[in-house]
mmCIF file of C-alpha atoms in Angstrom:
data_model
loop_
_atom_site.group_PDB
_atom_site.id
_atom_site.type_symbol
_atom_site.label_atom_id
_atom_site.label_comp_id
_atom_site.label_asym_id
_atom_site.label_seq_id
_atom_site.Cartn_x
_atom_site.Cartn_y
_atom_site.Cartn_z
ATOM 1 C CA MET A 1 28.997 31.978 12.705
ATOM 2 C CA ALA A 2 28.582 28.281 11.720
ATOM 3 C CA LEU A 3 28.743 25.946 14.753
ATOM 4 C CA GLU A 4 30.609 22.927 14.897
ATOM 5 C CA GLY A 5 29.062 19.513 16.349
ATOM 6 C CA ARG A 6 30.706 16.541 17.884
ATOM 7 C CA PHE A 7 29.832 13.317 16.630
ATOM 8 C CA ASP A 8 29.724 10.653 19.517
ATOM 9 C CA ASP A 9 27.444 7.426 20.498
ATOM 10 C CA GLY A 10 25.620 7.698 17.546
ATOM 11 C CA VAL A 11 24.416 11.308 17.733
ATOM 12 C CA VAL A 12 25.777 14.906 16.794
ATOM 13 C CA ARG A 13 25.847 16.961 19.391
ATOM 14 C CA VAL A 14 26.201 20.836 18.891
ATOM 15 C CA GLY A 15 26.403 23.756 21.464
ATOM 16 C CA GLY A 16 26.376 27.507 21.336
ATOM 17 C CA ASP A 17 22.768 28.711 20.776
ATOM 18 C CA ALA A 18 22.149 25.582 18.747
ATOM 19 C CA ARG A 19 18.736 25.208 20.482
ATOM 20 C CA GLN A 20 17.392 28.032 19.258
ATOM 21 C CA ARG A 21 19.326 28.462 15.745
ATOM 22 C CA TYR A 22 18.307 24.616 15.069
ATOM 23 C CA HIS A 23 15.651 22.987 17.386
ATOM 24 C CA ASP A 24 13.074 25.356 17.895
ATOM 25 C CA SER A 25 13.118 27.387 15.248
ATOM 26 C CA ARG A 26 13.694 24.930 12.156
ATOM 27 C CA GLY A 27 13.074 21.537 14.058
ATOM 28 C CA TYR A 28 16.477 20.144 14.341
ATOM 29 C CA GLY A 29 17.098 17.397 16.809
ATOM 30 C CA TYR A 30 16.227 17.126 20.445
ATOM 31 C CA PRO A 31 17.215 19.697 22.988
ATOM 32 C CA LEU A 32 20.194 18.126 25.912
ATOM 33 C CA ASP A 33 21.263 20.394 28.905
ATOM 34 C CA GLY A 34 21.157 24.329 28.326
ATOM 35 C CA ASN A 35 21.551 25.162 24.691
ATOM 36 C CA GLU A 36 22.744 22.172 23.614
ATOM 37 C CA ILE A 37 20.787 19.484 21.249
ATOM 38 C CA ALA A 38 21.788 16.510 19.585
ATOM 39 C CA LEU A 39 20.909 15.686 16.007
ATOM 40 C CA ALA A 40 20.910 12.501 14.422
ATOM 41 C CA PRO A 41 23.484 11.875 11.453
ATOM 42 C CA VAL A 42 21.002 13.014 8.863
ATOM 43 C CA GLU A 43 19.705 15.934 10.751
ATOM 44 C CA ALA A 44 23.110 16.852 11.064
ATOM 45 C CA ALA A 45 24.672 15.772 6.934
ATOM 46 C CA HIS A 46 21.099 18.152 6.262
ATOM 47 C CA LEU A 47 22.639 20.773 8.155
ATOM 48 C CA LEU A 48 26.152 20.329 6.845
ATOM 49 C CA TYR A 49 25.077 19.961 3.344
ATOM 50 C CA ARG A 50 23.329 23.420 3.898
ATOM 51 C CA GLY A 51 26.209 25.501 5.303
ATOM 52 C CA ASP A 52 24.402 26.029 8.470
ATOM 53 C CA LEU A 53 26.983 23.844 10.278
ATOM 54 C CA GLU A 54 30.459 24.249 9.656
ATOM 55 C CA ALA A 55 32.027 20.709 10.467
ATOM 56 C CA VAL A 56 31.411 17.696 12.747
ATOM 57 C CA VAL A 57 34.574 16.280 14.401
ATOM 58 C CA ASP A 58 34.389 12.281 15.556
ATOM 59 C CA VAL A 59 35.179 12.382 18.942
ATOM 60 C CA GLU A 60 36.562 8.801 18.896
ATOM 61 C CA SER A 61 39.149 10.021 16.339
ATOM 62 C CA GLY A 62 39.882 13.461 16.456
ATOM 63 C CA GLU A 63 38.947 13.880 12.645
ATOM 64 C CA ARG A 64 36.880 16.951 11.069
ATOM 65 C CA LEU A 65 34.536 16.024 9.033
ATOM 66 C CA GLU A 66 32.809 18.573 6.837
ATOM 67 C CA PHE A 67 29.784 17.131 4.678
ATOM 68 C CA ARG A 68 31.542 15.330 2.023
ATOM 69 C CA GLU A 69 33.886 13.055 4.617
ATOM 70 C CA PHE A 70 30.861 12.779 6.885
ATOM 71 C CA VAL A 71 28.172 11.414 4.156
ATOM 72 C CA ALA A 72 31.071 9.355 3.069
ATOM 73 C CA ARG A 73 31.220 7.272 6.293
ATOM 74 C CA GLU A 74 27.468 6.763 5.838
ATOM 75 C CA PRO A 75 27.090 6.745 9.670
ATOM 76 C CA GLY A 76 23.630 4.978 10.136
ATOM 77 C CA LEU A 77 21.365 1.993 8.236
ATOM 78 C CA ASP A 78 20.561 2.883 4.866
ATOM 79 C CA PHE A 79 22.003 6.521 5.110
ATOM 80 C CA GLY A 80 22.258 7.373 1.617
ATOM 81 C CA VAL A 81 18.447 6.547 0.981
ATOM 82 C CA ARG A 82 17.474 8.294 4.018
ATOM 83 C CA PHE A 83 19.828 11.848 3.579
ATOM 84 C CA LEU A 84 17.830 12.060 -0.278
ATOM 85 C CA VAL A 85 14.209 11.685 1.062
ATOM 86 C CA TYR A 86 15.091 13.865 4.234
ATOM 87 C CA ALA A 87 16.621 16.090 2.435
ATOM 88 C CA ASP A 88 13.385 16.410 -0.166
ATOM 89 C CA LEU A 89 10.843 16.718 2.119
ATOM 90 C CA ARG A 90 13.124 19.682 4.090
ATOM 91 C CA SER A 91 12.872 21.321 0.845
ATOM 92 C CA ARG A 92 9.265 20.784 0.107
ATOM 93 C CA GLY A 93 8.928 22.993 3.724
ATOM 94 C CA PHE A 94 8.202 19.481 5.577
ATOM 95 C CA TYR A 95 9.717 19.354 9.263
ATOM 96 C CA LEU A 96 10.699 15.374 10.267
ATOM 97 C CA SER A 97 12.569 13.992 13.303
ATOM 98 C CA PRO A 98 13.753 10.375 13.548
ATOM 99 C CA ALA A 99 10.844 8.068 14.509
ATOM 100 C CA ALA A 100 12.030 7.518 18.221
ATOM 101 C CA GLU A 101 12.550 9.085 21.660
ATOM 102 C CA PRO A 102 14.137 11.072 22.310
ATOM 103 C CA TRP A 103 13.182 12.776 19.120
ATOM 104 C CA ILE A 104 9.342 12.822 19.796
ATOM 105 C CA PRO A 105 7.195 11.249 22.338
ATOM 106 C CA ASN A 106 4.956 8.337 21.498
ATOM 107 C CA PRO A 107 6.844 7.634 18.229
ATOM 108 C CA PRO A 108 4.580 5.494 15.248
ATOM 109 C CA GLY A 109 4.999 1.802 14.698
ATOM 110 C CA SER A 110 8.983 0.208 14.802
ATOM 111 C CA GLU A 111 8.982 0.386 10.608
ATOM 112 C CA ALA A 112 8.393 4.117 10.530
ATOM 113 C CA ASP A 113 11.886 5.818 10.050
ATOM 114 C CA PHE A 114 10.521 9.291 10.594
ATOM 115 C CA ALA A 115 7.760 11.190 11.732
ATOM 116 C CA VAL A 116 6.607 13.922 9.405
ATOM 117 C CA PHE A 117 4.822 16.844 10.552
ATOM 118 C CA PRO A 118 1.881 18.996 9.191
ATOM 119 C CA ARG A 119 3.560 21.937 7.059
ATOM 120 C CA GLY A 120 4.020 25.040 9.606
ATOM 121 C CA LYS A 121 4.294 22.146 12.534
ATOM 122 C CA GLY A 122 7.385 20.753 14.094
ATOM 123 C CA PRO A 123 8.307 18.532 16.687
ATOM 124 C CA ARG A 124 7.184 20.148 19.638
ATOM 125 C CA ASP A 125 3.470 20.644 18.628
ATOM 126 C CA GLY A 126 2.499 16.862 19.296
ATOM 127 C CA ASP A 127 0.783 16.625 15.245
ATOM 128 C CA ILE A 128 2.346 14.076 12.983
ATOM 129 C CA ALA A 129 1.207 14.143 9.451
ATOM 130 C CA TYR A 130 2.504 10.707 8.760
ATOM 131 C CA ALA A 131 4.894 8.016 9.451
ATOM 132 C CA LEU A 132 7.432 7.752 6.814
ATOM 133 C CA ARG A 133 9.560 4.293 6.131
ATOM 134 C CA ILE A 134 12.046 4.634 3.358
ATOM 135 C CA ILE A 135 14.038 1.800 1.097
ATOM 136 C CA GLY A 136 15.858 1.483 -1.601
ATOM 137 C CA GLU A 137 14.247 -0.049 -5.159
ATOM 138 C CA ARG A 138 15.783 -3.586 -4.648
ATOM 139 C CA THR A 139 14.740 -3.763 -0.984
ATOM 140 C CA ASP A 140 11.538 -5.903 -0.778
ATOM 141 C CA ILE A 141 8.866 -5.691 2.124
ATOM 142 C CA PRO A 142 7.297 -8.510 3.775
ATOM 143 C CA ALA A 143 3.366 -8.171 3.905
ATOM 144 C CA SER A 144 3.415 -8.436 7.313
ATOM 145 C CA GLU A 145 5.804 -5.067 7.724
ATOM 146 C CA LEU A 146 3.183 -3.051 5.780
ATOM 147 C CA ARG A 147 1.833 -0.139 8.250
ATOM 148 C CA GLU A 148 -0.185 2.797 7.429
ATOM 149 C CA GLY A 149 1.441 6.070 6.607
ATOM 150 C CA VAL A 150 3.871 6.465 3.689
ATOM 151 C CA LEU A 151 6.526 4.456 1.798
ATOM 152 C CA ALA A 152 9.277 6.401 -0.137
ATOM 153 C CA VAL A 153 11.411 4.156 -2.475
ATOM 154 C CA VAL A 154 14.755 5.740 -3.810
ATOM 155 C CA ASP A 155 15.514 4.312 -6.974
ATOM 156 C CA GLU A 156 18.875 3.730 -8.364
ATOM 157 C CA GLU A 157 19.064 7.115 -10.049
ATOM 158 C CA SER A 158 18.095 8.948 -6.536
ATOM 159 C CA GLU A 159 14.477 9.814 -7.818
ATOM 160 C CA ILE A 160 11.996 9.073 -5.004
ATOM 161 C CA THR A 161 8.508 7.830 -5.177
ATOM 162 C CA TYR A 162 5.892 8.437 -2.288
ATOM 163 C CA PHE A 163 3.097 6.033 -1.614
ATOM 164 C CA LYS A 164 1.031 6.319 0.927
ATOM 165 C CA ILE A 165 -0.602 2.883 2.368
ATOM 166 C CA ASP A 166 -4.217 2.644 4.303
ATOM 167 C CA ARG A 167 -5.742 -0.205 5.626
ATOM 168 C CA ARG A 168 -8.816 -0.508 3.759
ATOM 169 C CA ASN A 169 -12.736 -1.732 4.389
ATOM 170 C CA PRO A 170 -14.392 -2.667 0.861
ATOM 171 C CA THR A 171 -18.094 -2.213 1.472
ATOM 172 C CA GLY A 172 -20.760 -1.675 -1.041
ATOM 173 C CA THR A 173 -24.738 -1.665 -1.352
ATOM 174 C CA SER A 174 -24.926 -3.908 -4.108
ATOM 175 C CA ASP A 175 -27.480 -6.558 -4.417
ATOM 176 C CA THR A 176 -25.262 -9.532 -4.460
ATOM 177 C CA GLY A 177 -27.183 -12.164 -2.342
ATOM 178 C CA GLY A 178 -31.224 -11.182 -2.547
ATOM 179 C CA GLU A 179 -33.413 -13.429 -4.696
ATOM 180 C CA MET A 180 -30.690 -16.141 -5.282
ATOM 181 C CA PRO A 181 -32.300 -18.967 -7.403
ATOM 182 C CA ALA A 182 -32.613 -22.606 -6.649
ATOM 183 C CA ASN A 183 -31.029 -25.459 -8.703
ATOM 184 C CA CYS A 184 -30.526 -23.478 -12.195
ATOM 185 C CA GLU A 185 -29.249 -26.307 -14.690
ATOM 186 C CA ALA A 186 -25.679 -25.768 -15.298
ATOM 187 C CA ASP A 187 -22.597 -27.852 -16.990
ATOM 188 C CA LEU A 188 -19.002 -27.592 -15.959
ATOM 189 C CA LEU A 189 -16.995 -26.972 -18.782
ATOM 190 C CA ALA A 190 -12.558 -27.371 -18.516
ATOM 191 C CA ASP A 191 -12.680 -23.930 -16.728
ATOM 192 C CA ARG A 192 -16.009 -22.365 -16.554
ATOM 193 C CA VAL A 193 -19.589 -23.049 -15.833
ATOM 194 C CA VAL A 194 -22.831 -22.592 -18.001
ATOM 195 C CA ILE A 195 -26.040 -21.636 -16.689
ATOM 196 C CA TRP A 196 -28.694 -22.425 -18.729
ATOM 197 C CA ASP A 197 -32.098 -20.519 -18.275
ATOM 198 C CA PRO A 198 -31.091 -18.590 -15.311
ATOM 199 C CA PRO A 199 -33.545 -15.871 -13.953
ATOM 200 C CA LEU A 200 -32.559 -12.279 -15.788
ATOM 201 C CA GLU A 201 -31.850 -10.714 -12.515
ATOM 202 C CA LEU A 202 -28.788 -13.174 -11.760
ATOM 203 C CA TYR A 203 -26.856 -11.190 -14.508
ATOM 204 C CA GLU A 204 -28.765 -7.477 -14.755
ATOM 205 C CA ARG A 205 -28.874 -7.010 -11.176
ATOM 206 C CA ALA A 206 -26.574 -9.263 -9.440
ATOM 207 C CA PHE A 207 -23.889 -9.384 -12.305
ATOM 208 C CA TYR A 208 -22.704 -12.839 -12.448
ATOM 209 C CA GLY A 209 -21.427 -13.869 -15.147
ATOM 210 C CA GLN A 210 -21.725 -12.948 -19.397
ATOM 211 C CA PRO A 211 -24.347 -13.812 -21.580
ATOM 212 C CA LEU A 212 -23.581 -16.338 -24.064
ATOM 213 C CA GLU A 213 -25.639 -14.484 -26.869
ATOM 214 C CA GLY A 214 -23.878 -11.093 -26.016
ATOM 215 C CA ARG A 215 -26.151 -7.983 -25.809
ATOM 216 C CA GLU A 216 -28.904 -9.708 -27.629
ATOM 217 C CA TYR A 217 -30.620 -11.611 -25.266
ATOM 218 C CA ASP A 218 -34.164 -11.698 -23.878
ATOM 219 C CA ARG A 219 -33.073 -14.270 -21.247
ATOM 220 C CA PRO A 220 -29.361 -14.502 -21.296
ATOM 221 C CA THR A 221 -27.138 -18.090 -21.376
ATOM 222 C CA LEU A 222 -24.624 -16.948 -18.754
ATOM 223 C CA GLN A 223 -21.103 -18.179 -18.820
ATOM 224 C CA CYS A 224 -19.258 -17.938 -15.146
ATOM 225 C CA SER A 225 -16.292 -18.391 -13.822
ATOM 226 C CA LEU A 226 -15.228 -20.870 -11.920
ATOM 227 C CA LEU A 227 -15.104 -18.823 -8.506
ATOM 228 C CA GLU A 228 -18.689 -17.416 -9.776
ATOM 229 C CA ALA A 229 -20.189 -20.916 -9.689
ATOM 230 C CA THR A 230 -18.525 -22.037 -6.713
ATOM 231 C CA TYR A 231 -19.620 -19.350 -4.873
ATOM 232 C CA LEU A 232 -23.324 -19.724 -6.450
ATOM 233 C CA ALA A 233 -22.974 -23.655 -6.221
ATOM 234 C CA GLU A 234 -22.101 -23.331 -2.067
ATOM 235 C CA ARG A 235 -25.265 -21.102 -1.861
ATOM 236 C CA GLY A 236 -27.817 -24.068 -4.015
ATOM 237 C CA ALA A 237 -28.016 -21.922 -6.888
ATOM 238 C CA LEU A 238 -26.690 -24.508 -9.029
ATOM 239 C CA SER A 239 -27.451 -27.892 -10.059
ATOM 240 C CA LEU A 240 -23.777 -28.897 -9.699
ATOM 241 C CA GLU A 241 -22.231 -29.844 -6.629
ATOM 242 C CA PRO A 242 -20.116 -27.096 -4.952
ATOM 243 C CA GLU A 243 -17.018 -29.250 -4.289
ATOM 244 C CA THR A 244 -17.044 -30.382 -7.651
ATOM 245 C CA VAL A 245 -16.620 -26.914 -9.045
ATOM 246 C CA ARG A 246 -14.073 -26.256 -6.240
ATOM 247 C CA LYS A 247 -12.375 -29.152 -7.113
ATOM 248 C CA ARG A 248 -12.007 -27.936 -10.702
ATOM 249 C CA GLY A 249 -11.035 -24.615 -9.499
ATOM 250 C CA ARG A 250 -7.889 -26.334 -7.925
ATOM 251 C CA GLU A 251 -7.022 -27.990 -10.750
ATOM 252 C CA VAL A 252 -6.391 -25.071 -12.944
ATOM 253 C CA GLU A 253 -5.749 -22.641 -10.475
ATOM 254 C CA GLY A 254 -3.835 -24.218 -7.906
ATOM 255 C CA GLU A 255 -3.820 -22.973 -4.197
ATOM 256 C CA ARG A 256 -4.437 -19.611 -5.784
ATOM 257 C CA PHE A 257 -7.894 -20.668 -6.541
ATOM 258 C CA ASP A 258 -8.761 -20.873 -2.467
ATOM 259 C CA ARG A 259 -7.654 -17.762 -1.761
ATOM 260 C CA ARG A 260 -9.099 -15.750 -4.475
ATOM 261 C CA LEU A 261 -12.149 -17.431 -4.181
ATOM 262 C CA THR A 262 -12.044 -16.659 -0.087
ATOM 263 C CA VAL A 263 -11.678 -12.732 -1.212
ATOM 264 C CA TYR A 264 -14.380 -13.130 -3.731
ATOM 265 C CA SER A 265 -17.124 -14.520 -1.305
ATOM 266 C CA VAL A 266 -15.914 -12.167 1.454
ATOM 267 C CA LEU A 267 -16.595 -8.850 -1.499
ATOM 268 C CA ARG A 268 -19.816 -10.267 -2.224
ATOM 269 C CA GLU A 269 -21.251 -10.591 1.106
ATOM 270 C CA ARG A 270 -20.239 -7.332 1.798
ATOM 271 C CA GLY A 271 -22.166 -5.941 -1.280
ATOM 272 C CA VAL A 272 -19.454 -5.600 -3.539
ATOM 273 C CA VAL A 273 -19.313 -6.911 -6.782
ATOM 274 C CA PRO A 274 -16.078 -8.364 -7.823
ATOM 275 C CA LYS A 275 -15.042 -9.122 -11.831
ATOM 276 C CA THR A 276 -12.259 -10.356 -13.535
ATOM 277 C CA GLY A 277 -9.203 -8.207 -13.510
ATOM 278 C CA TYR A 278 -7.391 -9.803 -16.268
ATOM 279 C CA LYS A 279 -7.544 -6.686 -18.411
ATOM 280 C CA PHE A 280 -5.424 -4.622 -15.842
ATOM 281 C CA GLY A 281 -3.146 -7.118 -14.719
ATOM 282 C CA ALA A 282 -5.459 -8.025 -11.297
ATOM 283 C CA ASP A 283 -7.621 -10.440 -9.690
ATOM 284 C CA PHE A 284 -10.328 -8.691 -9.654
ATOM 285 C CA ARG A 285 -12.082 -5.024 -10.483
ATOM 286 C CA THR A 286 -14.878 -4.203 -8.308
ATOM 287 C CA TYR A 287 -18.302 -2.161 -8.237
ATOM 288 C CA ALA A 288 -19.681 -0.815 -4.667
ATOM 289 C CA ASP A 289 -22.913 0.222 -5.822
ATOM 290 C CA VAL A 290 -24.196 -2.125 -9.103
ATOM 291 C CA GLU A 291 -27.804 -1.453 -9.377
ATOM 292 C CA SER A 292 -28.180 -2.671 -12.970
ATOM 293 C CA VAL A 293 -25.867 -3.837 -15.656
ATOM 294 C CA GLU A 294 -27.527 -1.636 -17.817
ATOM 295 C CA ASN A 295 -26.547 1.936 -15.356
ATOM 296 C CA LEU A 296 -23.209 0.009 -14.549
ATOM 297 C CA GLY A 297 -20.829 2.985 -13.645
ATOM 298 C CA HIS A 298 -17.265 2.198 -13.585
ATOM 299 C CA SER A 299 -15.215 -0.050 -11.204
ATOM 300 C CA GLU A 300 -13.548 1.825 -8.258
ATOM 301 C CA LEU A 301 -10.592 -0.888 -7.295
ATOM 302 C CA LEU A 302 -8.341 -2.960 -8.422
ATOM 303 C CA VAL A 303 -7.564 -5.646 -6.242
ATOM 304 C CA ARG A 304 -4.521 -8.215 -5.905
ATOM 305 C CA VAL A 305 -4.813 -11.407 -4.061
ATOM 306 C CA HIS A 306 -1.929 -12.553 -2.231
ATOM 307 C CA PRO A 307 -0.591 -14.882 0.867
ATOM 308 C CA ALA A 308 -0.460 -13.119 3.739
ATOM 309 C CA ALA A 309 3.272 -14.192 4.058
ATOM 310 C CA TYR A 310 3.673 -12.422 0.779
ATOM 311 C CA VAL A 311 6.888 -10.123 0.023
ATOM 312 C CA PHE A 312 6.617 -7.336 -2.413
ATOM 313 C CA GLU A 313 9.327 -5.986 -4.665
ATOM 314 C CA PRO A 314 9.121 -2.317 -4.758
ATOM 315 C CA ARG A 315 9.170 -2.561 -8.611
ATOM 316 C CA ASP A 316 5.948 -4.664 -8.717
ATOM 317 C CA LEU A 317 4.396 -1.723 -6.242
ATOM 318 C CA ALA A 318 5.463 0.753 -8.085
ATOM 319 C CA LEU A 319 4.090 -1.296 -11.492
ATOM 320 C CA ASP A 320 0.395 -1.760 -10.200
ATOM 321 C CA VAL A 321 -0.286 1.327 -8.492
ATOM 322 C CA ARG A 322 0.659 3.080 -11.774
ATOM 323 C CA LEU A 323 -1.350 1.155 -13.975
ATOM 324 C CA ALA A 324 -4.275 1.577 -11.196
ATOM 325 C CA HIS A 325 -3.584 5.639 -11.206
ATOM 326 C CA GLY A 326 -3.701 5.296 -14.956
ATOM 327 C CA VAL A 327 -7.267 3.857 -15.334
ATOM 328 C CA ARG A 328 -8.818 5.986 -12.150
ATOM 329 C CA LYS A 329 -8.746 3.068 -10.305
ATOM 330 C CA THR A 330 -7.447 1.960 -6.083
ATOM 331 C CA MET A 331 -4.558 -0.328 -6.482
ATOM 332 C CA VAL A 332 -5.802 -2.951 -3.017
ATOM 333 C CA PHE A 333 -4.070 -5.596 -2.076
ATOM 334 C CA ALA A 334 -6.053 -8.757 -0.109
ATOM 335 C CA LEU A 335 -3.486 -10.197 2.140
ATOM 336 C CA VAL A 336 -5.287 -13.956 2.663
ATOM 337 C CA SER A 337 -4.061 -15.641 6.295
ATOM 338 C CA GLY A 338 -6.358 -18.928 6.082
ATOM 339 C CA GLU A 339 -7.890 -18.377 9.106
ATOM 340 C CA SER A 340 -11.307 -18.507 9.674
ATOM 341 C CA ASP A 341 -12.813 -15.387 10.928
ATOM 342 C CA GLU A 342 -15.908 -13.138 9.919
ATOM 343 C CA ASP A 343 -13.203 -11.519 7.344
ATOM 344 C CA GLY A 344 -12.364 -14.468 6.029
ATOM 345 C CA GLY A 345 -8.521 -14.081 7.516
ATOM 346 C CA ILE A 346 -8.202 -11.335 4.718
ATOM 347 C CA GLU A 347 -6.563 -8.048 5.784
ATOM 348 C CA TRP A 348 -7.001 -5.071 3.003
ATOM 349 C CA TRP A 349 -4.155 -2.682 2.207
ATOM 350 C CA SER A 350 -4.747 0.240 -0.471
ATOM 351 C CA LEU A 351 -1.887 2.182 -2.076
ATOM 352 C CA GLU A 352 -1.591 5.268 -3.969
ATOM 353 C CA ARG A 353 0.848 7.880 -5.438
ATOM 354 C CA LEU A 354 1.497 10.534 -3.293
ATOM 355 C CA THR A 355 2.812 14.039 -3.829
ATOM 356 C CA PRO A 356 3.791 15.544 -0.831
#
């Protein structure tokens, strides 16, 4: 026999054998006195949708609500998109609870909507597979609100895309700073620098610049980006003054140049070789373990640089992650605060498509 619930003060209370039927065996709600449980509106809606709950009575109005009437009221913030994701994950065999007490003790961060449990486990087992945040495709995301976990984006046709969000710590073993030359002759052009007669290792081992001669050279003449040239000039490797090159970079790129230079420098110091990511619509593509240009493997990451106060549009996130996935790379966002610390005031976040 299907049970009825009572909707009051933001939750749906269900008596009878609800605890055994819904909570203990299937992970819905949280226990009250005796066998009574309390359900979040989205949990109650799912039980109504399945026909496991016959109706919900609004205590204030006395109105008896079945699934259609209950959903039409949108009982809760962003109820429509949350219900779609909740139902989707339930259909995939996952139990999930609102990321709040008293549904679960020690809930994940404030930005999470649900705690998703590993398959075969529920709220009483103490294990959380990931924190889940749910938004519609028109809801922007401030960079400051990024958290480790999963982001579910519901588009205008109710299709759901899941993104796994992780902190990233790019490191590598490339010889990016060893055997640095001194005062190589160089000329500053409009938006790049030419290094005349540099040591062979500067290109072949440390992977700075591109040879003017293409692949046929004995000792290359290197064309370097303004980022590469500034980094080298700061370390005394070029005959140019670092501030002269840096000033040109700011003239060409504006305020983006300093942010990109910060990220470029930190990556180099960490043993990672950053090269232009223009072909992929990113700031950089990166190589973690460069031994020689001759035996160069594929780049692993695409890096896009943003200020720490940046606000993401879900459509742009989807585009970046889809492109990175299509070329077998991981999309990483470097968020630059401008603060001075050993990591250049950078937060690193990776986003990848996820199939739950």
